[in-house]
Amino acid sequence: MQMTEWYNFCASARWNTPHKLKAELRNASILKNNRVVFNLCGNKYRIVALMDYTRYGMLIRFVGTHEEYDEIVDIEHI
């Protein structure tokens, strides 16, 4: 349920900078190379997305548990 709500929220969002995204979703982590980590379900799950702030788009690169996320060696190449 929470992932569906997250998807619907993001689909209608108009973030044109990382700062605007962070202002709306304070639990999101802004990474370099236009990547963002979204924490869902009390940080039980994580979604890593590559953001296109110019077109208000995102490409989901990873969906998994917090434990699976911690096993990622090189987050910059997701």
GROMACS .gro file of C-alpha atoms in nm:
model
   78
    1MET     CA    1   0.000   0.000   0.000
    2GLN     CA    2   0.271   0.247   0.094
    3MET     CA    3   0.461   0.184  -0.231
    4THR     CA    4   0.147   0.258  -0.432
    5GLU     CA    5   0.101   0.582  -0.240
    6TRP     CA    6   0.467   0.670  -0.298
    7TYR     CA    7   0.431   0.601  -0.671
    8ASN     CA    8   0.117   0.813  -0.704
    9PHE     CA    9   0.278   1.095  -0.506
   10CYS     CA   10   0.594   1.090  -0.721
   11ALA     CA   11   0.397   1.064  -1.046
   12SER     CA   12   0.230   1.398  -0.973
   13ALA     CA   13   0.536   1.571  -0.821
   14ARG     CA   14   0.717   1.851  -1.002
   15TRP     CA   15   1.063   1.859  -0.848
   16ASN     CA   16   1.303   2.059  -1.062
   17THR     CA   17   1.589   2.052  -0.809
   18PRO     CA   18   1.712   1.809  -0.545
   19HIS     CA   19   1.642   2.077  -0.283
   20LYS     CA   20   1.273   2.090  -0.373
   21LEU     CA   21   1.249   1.711  -0.356
   22LYS     CA   22   1.418   1.709  -0.014
   23ALA     CA   23   1.188   1.985   0.111
   24GLU     CA   24   0.884   1.767   0.036
   25LEU     CA   25   1.032   1.429   0.131
   26ARG     CA   26   1.260   1.489   0.424
   27ASN     CA   27   1.343   1.119   0.463
   28ALA     CA   28   1.483   1.098   0.108
   29SER     CA   29   1.861   1.090   0.071
   30ILE     CA   30   2.011   1.292  -0.212
   31LEU     CA   31   2.314   1.122  -0.369
   32LYS     CA   32   2.553   1.248  -0.633
   33ASN     CA   33   2.490   1.189  -1.004
   34ASN     CA   34   2.119   1.278  -0.968
   35ARG     CA   35   2.033   0.971  -0.763
   36VAL     CA   36   1.791   0.967  -0.473
   37VAL     CA   37   1.721   0.703  -0.209
   38PHE     CA   38   1.359   0.694  -0.096
   39ASN     CA   39   1.282   0.522   0.235
   40LEU     CA   40   0.946   0.349   0.265
   41CYS     CA   41   0.756   0.159   0.533
   42GLY     CA   42   0.955   0.303   0.821
   43ASN     CA   43   1.285   0.254   0.635
   44LYS     CA   44   1.215  -0.118   0.584
   45TYR     CA   45   1.231  -0.075   0.205
   46ARG     CA   46   1.439   0.149  -0.017
   47ILE     CA   47   1.401   0.270  -0.371
   48VAL     CA   48   1.694   0.419  -0.561
   49ALA     CA   49   1.598   0.639  -0.855
   50LEU     CA   50   1.791   0.831  -1.115
   51MET     CA   51   1.626   1.172  -1.137
   52ASP     CA   52   1.572   1.388  -1.443
   53TYR     CA   53   1.483   1.720  -1.285
   54THR     CA   54   1.450   1.897  -1.619
   55ARG     CA   55   1.171   1.666  -1.739
   56TYR     CA   56   1.029   1.586  -1.393
   57GLY     CA   57   1.110   1.221  -1.445
   58MET     CA   58   1.275   0.935  -1.265
   59LEU     CA   59   1.415   0.597  -1.358
   60ILE     CA   60   1.386   0.342  -1.079
   61ARG     CA   61   1.716   0.159  -1.051
   62PHE     CA   62   1.662  -0.049  -0.733
   63VAL     CA   63   1.374  -0.165  -0.514
   64GLY     CA   64   1.445  -0.381  -0.213
   65THR     CA   65   1.474  -0.416   0.160
   66HIS     CA   66   1.709  -0.209   0.368
   67GLU     CA   67   1.927  -0.519   0.410
   68GLU     CA   68   1.945  -0.574   0.032
   69TYR     CA   69   2.033  -0.207  -0.014
   70ASP     CA   70   2.318  -0.241   0.236
   71GLU     CA   71   2.467  -0.520   0.020
   72ILE     CA   72   2.508  -0.288  -0.279
   73VAL     CA   73   2.878  -0.230  -0.324
   74ASP     CA   74   2.873   0.062  -0.566
   75ILE     CA   75   2.552   0.267  -0.534
   76GLU     CA   76   2.676   0.518  -0.791
   77HIS     CA   77   2.645   0.264  -1.071
   78ILE     CA   78   2.288   0.158  -1.002
   0.00000   0.00000   0.00000
